[in-house]
């Protein structure tokens, strides 16, 4: 499979180059030349497959031409060494719990897959010293860092906004040591993302060192996120063995920031997954909702919210969505609707859901859950993506529900380590000089 750039000046790029480069030279995002539609028989019996088996079928459709079957299988099986259960919350609303991986957020899926695929290509090529740059609003950093921890020949630099990630999130990428370096940037997530993007197009830097990105701009991170949409469907089917395929068509609500997760869902639908429609749920950073309402895309500086992993003012993957729908505003609004909630609404929802159903949401999942409560019709089944474990936002969640939240063992382990990070300004020259000096 070849990849082209959303800016259309670059095409015919191999999977390996797309993964190693991250961002195309024309600053666009890579897209696969085609999206294979999976056979109806796959969907008819999908509930009989394990998560890993169905994920391998999906992975094969994207990567099968470029990665040997055995190697790809190993990558998929190692990536998905944890469950993604679909849990009934109330009425016709289900939570797809994506937080059972090593760092307790959905980004483990893409982070683990990408680190392994990149490792595969590097080993094949015999090259070493690849530098992975990753900007994080909280959860990407830890997922990517953990995916790459101890992998030979790879150095990881995690850029995060000072004071804008939760203390638990921070300790997940600042305490690892080895080949992981945490860079604390005096700015916002958007500033971190801008630094990473500038580094990729800086000629001098690219001459001196091999740089790649592990943000959802990387195809190896965002495409694997389509796996769990299929698994959600298989589980919904198992819940309702009597429903017809039409009745099983899902409404999927994705708490969105950089829009990589929802884009993977849109790809899954293109592959034939029965999704009736998508809801993109935003916090106050509602650039996409404004686009849906006005047909104009106007990036704005992000504002800080309690669903901090979605504090994104210029979502990278918007370019992919536009491209996927042939730039048609009408086609986009036909399949995707949007909502935006402020912190008070998010807190209210988290508290009400907990009191009424006993189900504990995290602030991001709360945005998705609320959207389904407001927008789902009675004859529809709605699934929201529960993108991170509530304990990752301990203080916020405990303050809202007025109770202690149990911290999973995995998370407690991270909290024992010692924080180590380097401070940087948001000035690109500072970052560049630092990279050149290491
Ligand atoms: C990253 C993240 C999101 C946003 O996902 P995108 O793919 O950037 O839209 C939502 N919730 C949590 C917990 C996250 O870590």
Coordinates of C-alpha atoms in Angstrom, one line a residue, residues 135-346:
X135 CA 3.8 16.1 21.9
X136 CA 1.4 15.2 24.6
X137 CA -1.7 16.7 26.2
X138 CA -1.4 14.0 28.9
X139 CA -1.9 10.5 27.7
X140 CA 0.0 10.1 24.5
X141 CA 3.3 10.7 26.2
X142 CA 3.0 7.8 28.6
X143 CA 1.6 5.4 26.0
X144 CA 4.3 6.1 23.5
X145 CA 7.1 6.2 26.1
X146 CA 6.0 2.9 27.6
X147 CA 5.7 1.3 24.1
X148 CA 9.3 2.3 23.3
X149 CA 10.8 1.9 26.7
X150 CA 14.1 0.0 26.4
X151 CA 13.8 -0.4 22.7
X152 CA 17.4 -0.3 21.3
X153 CA 18.3 2.4 18.7
X154 CA 15.3 4.6 19.6
X155 CA 15.4 7.8 21.7
X156 CA 12.0 9.2 22.7
X157 CA 11.4 12.9 23.6
X158 CA 8.1 13.6 25.2
X159 CA 7.1 17.3 25.1
X160 CA 4.4 18.3 27.5
X161 CA 2.8 21.6 28.6
X162 CA 4.1 22.7 32.0
X163 CA 1.4 22.5 34.7
X164 CA -1.3 21.4 32.3
X165 CA -1.3 17.6 32.7
X166 CA -2.4 15.8 35.8
X167 CA 0.3 14.8 38.3
X168 CA -0.4 11.1 37.6
X169 CA -0.2 11.6 33.9
X170 CA 3.1 13.4 34.4
X171 CA 4.7 10.7 36.4
X172 CA 3.9 8.1 33.7
X173 CA 6.5 9.6 31.4
X174 CA 8.9 11.5 33.6
X175 CA 9.9 8.6 35.8
X176 CA 11.0 6.1 33.2
X177 CA 14.6 7.0 32.5
X178 CA 16.5 4.9 30.0
X179 CA 15.8 6.0 26.4
X180 CA 12.9 8.3 27.5
X181 CA 13.4 12.0 28.0
X182 CA 10.7 14.3 29.2
X183 CA 10.7 17.9 28.1
X184 CA 8.5 20.3 30.1
X185 CA 7.5 23.2 27.8
X186 CA 6.5 26.6 29.1
X187 CA 3.4 26.7 26.9
X188 CA 0.3 24.8 25.9
X189 CA -0.2 21.5 24.1
X190 CA -0.5 23.5 20.8
X191 CA 2.9 25.0 21.4
X192 CA 4.3 21.5 22.0
X193 CA 2.7 20.2 18.8
X194 CA 4.1 23.2 16.9
X195 CA 7.6 22.5 18.2
X196 CA 7.4 19.0 17.0
X197 CA 6.0 20.0 13.6
X198 CA 8.7 22.6 13.2
X199 CA 11.4 20.1 14.0
X200 CA 10.2 17.8 11.2
X201 CA 10.5 20.5 8.5
X202 CA 13.8 21.9 9.8
X203 CA 16.4 21.0 7.2
X204 CA 19.4 21.3 9.5
X205 CA 17.9 19.1 12.2
X206 CA 16.8 16.5 9.7
X207 CA 20.3 16.4 8.1
X208 CA 21.9 15.7 11.5
X209 CA 19.4 13.3 13.0
X210 CA 16.6 10.9 12.1
X211 CA 13.4 12.2 13.4
X212 CA 10.0 10.7 13.6
X213 CA 6.7 11.4 15.2
X214 CA 4.5 9.3 17.4
X215 CA 1.5 11.6 17.5
X216 CA -1.7 10.5 15.9
X217 CA -0.4 12.2 12.8
X218 CA 1.6 9.0 12.3
X219 CA -0.4 6.4 10.3
X220 CA 1.0 3.6 12.5
X221 CA -0.6 5.2 15.5
X222 CA -4.0 6.2 14.3
X223 CA -4.9 3.3 11.9
X224 CA -4.7 0.6 14.6
X225 CA -7.2 2.6 16.6
X226 CA -9.8 1.3 14.2
X227 CA -9.4 -2.2 15.7
X228 CA -11.5 -1.6 18.7
X229 CA -14.5 -0.2 16.8
X230 CA -14.9 -3.7 15.3
X231 CA -14.6 -5.3 18.7
X232 CA -17.2 -2.9 20.0
X233 CA -19.6 -4.2 17.3
X234 CA -18.8 -7.8 18.0
X235 CA -19.6 -7.3 21.7
X236 CA -22.8 -5.4 20.9
X237 CA -23.8 -8.2 18.7
X238 CA -23.2 -10.7 21.5
X239 CA -25.3 -8.6 23.8
X240 CA -28.2 -8.6 21.3
X241 CA -28.2 -11.9 19.4
X242 CA -31.7 -11.3 18.1
X243 CA -31.2 -7.9 16.5
X244 CA -31.0 -7.6 12.7
X245 CA -28.0 -6.0 11.1
X246 CA -30.0 -2.8 10.6
X247 CA -31.0 -2.6 14.2
X248 CA -27.4 -3.2 15.3
X249 CA -26.1 -0.2 13.4
X250 CA -24.2 1.8 16.1
X251 CA -24.1 5.4 17.0
X252 CA -20.6 6.0 18.1
X253 CA -19.6 9.0 20.2
X254 CA -15.9 9.9 20.5
X255 CA -14.5 12.4 23.0
X256 CA -12.2 14.2 20.6
X257 CA -9.2 16.4 20.8
X258 CA -6.8 15.9 18.0
X259 CA -9.4 13.8 16.2
X260 CA -7.2 10.8 15.6
X261 CA -9.5 8.4 17.4
X262 CA -12.7 9.4 15.6
X263 CA -10.8 9.4 12.3
X264 CA -9.9 5.7 12.9
X265 CA -13.6 5.1 13.5
X266 CA -14.5 6.8 10.2
X267 CA -12.0 4.4 8.5
X268 CA -13.6 1.4 10.1
X269 CA -17.0 2.5 8.7
X270 CA -15.4 2.7 5.3
X271 CA -14.2 -0.8 5.7
X272 CA -17.8 -1.9 6.1
X273 CA -18.4 -1.6 9.9
X274 CA -22.1 -0.9 10.5
X275 CA -22.0 2.5 12.0
X276 CA -25.1 4.7 11.6
X277 CA -23.5 7.9 12.6
X278 CA -20.7 9.5 14.7
X279 CA -20.8 12.1 17.3
X280 CA -17.6 14.1 18.0
X281 CA -17.8 15.3 21.6
X282 CA -15.7 18.3 22.5
X283 CA -15.0 20.2 25.7
X284 CA -14.9 24.0 25.3
X285 CA -12.4 23.6 22.6
X286 CA -15.1 23.4 20.0
X287 CA -13.4 24.2 16.7
X288 CA -14.9 21.1 15.0
X289 CA -18.4 21.8 16.3
X290 CA -18.0 25.4 15.0
X291 CA -17.0 23.9 11.6
X292 CA -20.1 21.7 11.5
X293 CA -22.2 24.7 12.3
X294 CA -20.7 27.2 9.9
X295 CA -18.6 25.2 7.4
X296 CA -15.6 27.3 8.4
X297 CA -12.6 25.8 10.1
X298 CA -11.1 28.4 12.4
X299 CA -8.3 27.1 14.7
X300 CA -8.1 29.0 18.0
X301 CA -5.6 28.8 20.9
X302 CA -6.8 26.0 23.2
X303 CA -8.3 26.8 26.6
X304 CA -7.6 24.6 29.6
X305 CA -10.4 22.3 30.8
X306 CA -10.9 19.4 33.2
X307 CA -10.9 17.1 30.1
X308 CA -7.4 18.2 29.4
X309 CA -6.4 15.6 26.9
X310 CA -8.9 17.2 24.6
X311 CA -7.6 20.8 24.9
X312 CA -6.7 21.1 21.3
X313 CA -7.2 24.3 19.3
X314 CA -6.2 23.1 15.9
X315 CA -6.9 19.4 15.6
X316 CA -4.4 17.8 13.3
X317 CA -6.6 15.1 11.9
X318 CA -9.2 17.5 10.6
X319 CA -7.1 17.4 7.4
X320 CA -7.7 13.6 7.2
X321 CA -11.4 14.0 7.7
X322 CA -11.6 16.6 5.0
X323 CA -9.7 14.4 2.7
X324 CA -11.7 11.2 3.5
X325 CA -14.9 13.0 2.5
X326 CA -13.4 14.6 -0.6
X327 CA -13.6 18.0 1.1
X328 CA -17.4 17.9 1.1
X329 CA -18.9 19.7 4.0
X330 CA -22.3 18.1 3.2
X331 CA -20.8 14.6 3.3
X332 CA -19.1 15.3 6.6
X333 CA -22.2 16.7 8.3
X334 CA -24.2 13.8 7.0
X335 CA -22.2 11.3 9.0
X336 CA -20.8 13.3 11.9
X337 CA -22.5 15.6 14.4
X338 CA -20.9 17.5 17.2
X339 CA -21.4 18.7 20.8
X340 CA -19.4 20.9 23.2
X341 CA -19.6 20.9 27.0
X342 CA -18.1 23.2 29.6
X343 CA -16.4 22.0 32.8
X344 CA -19.5 22.4 34.8
X345 CA -21.5 20.3 32.5
X346 CA -18.8 17.7 32.5

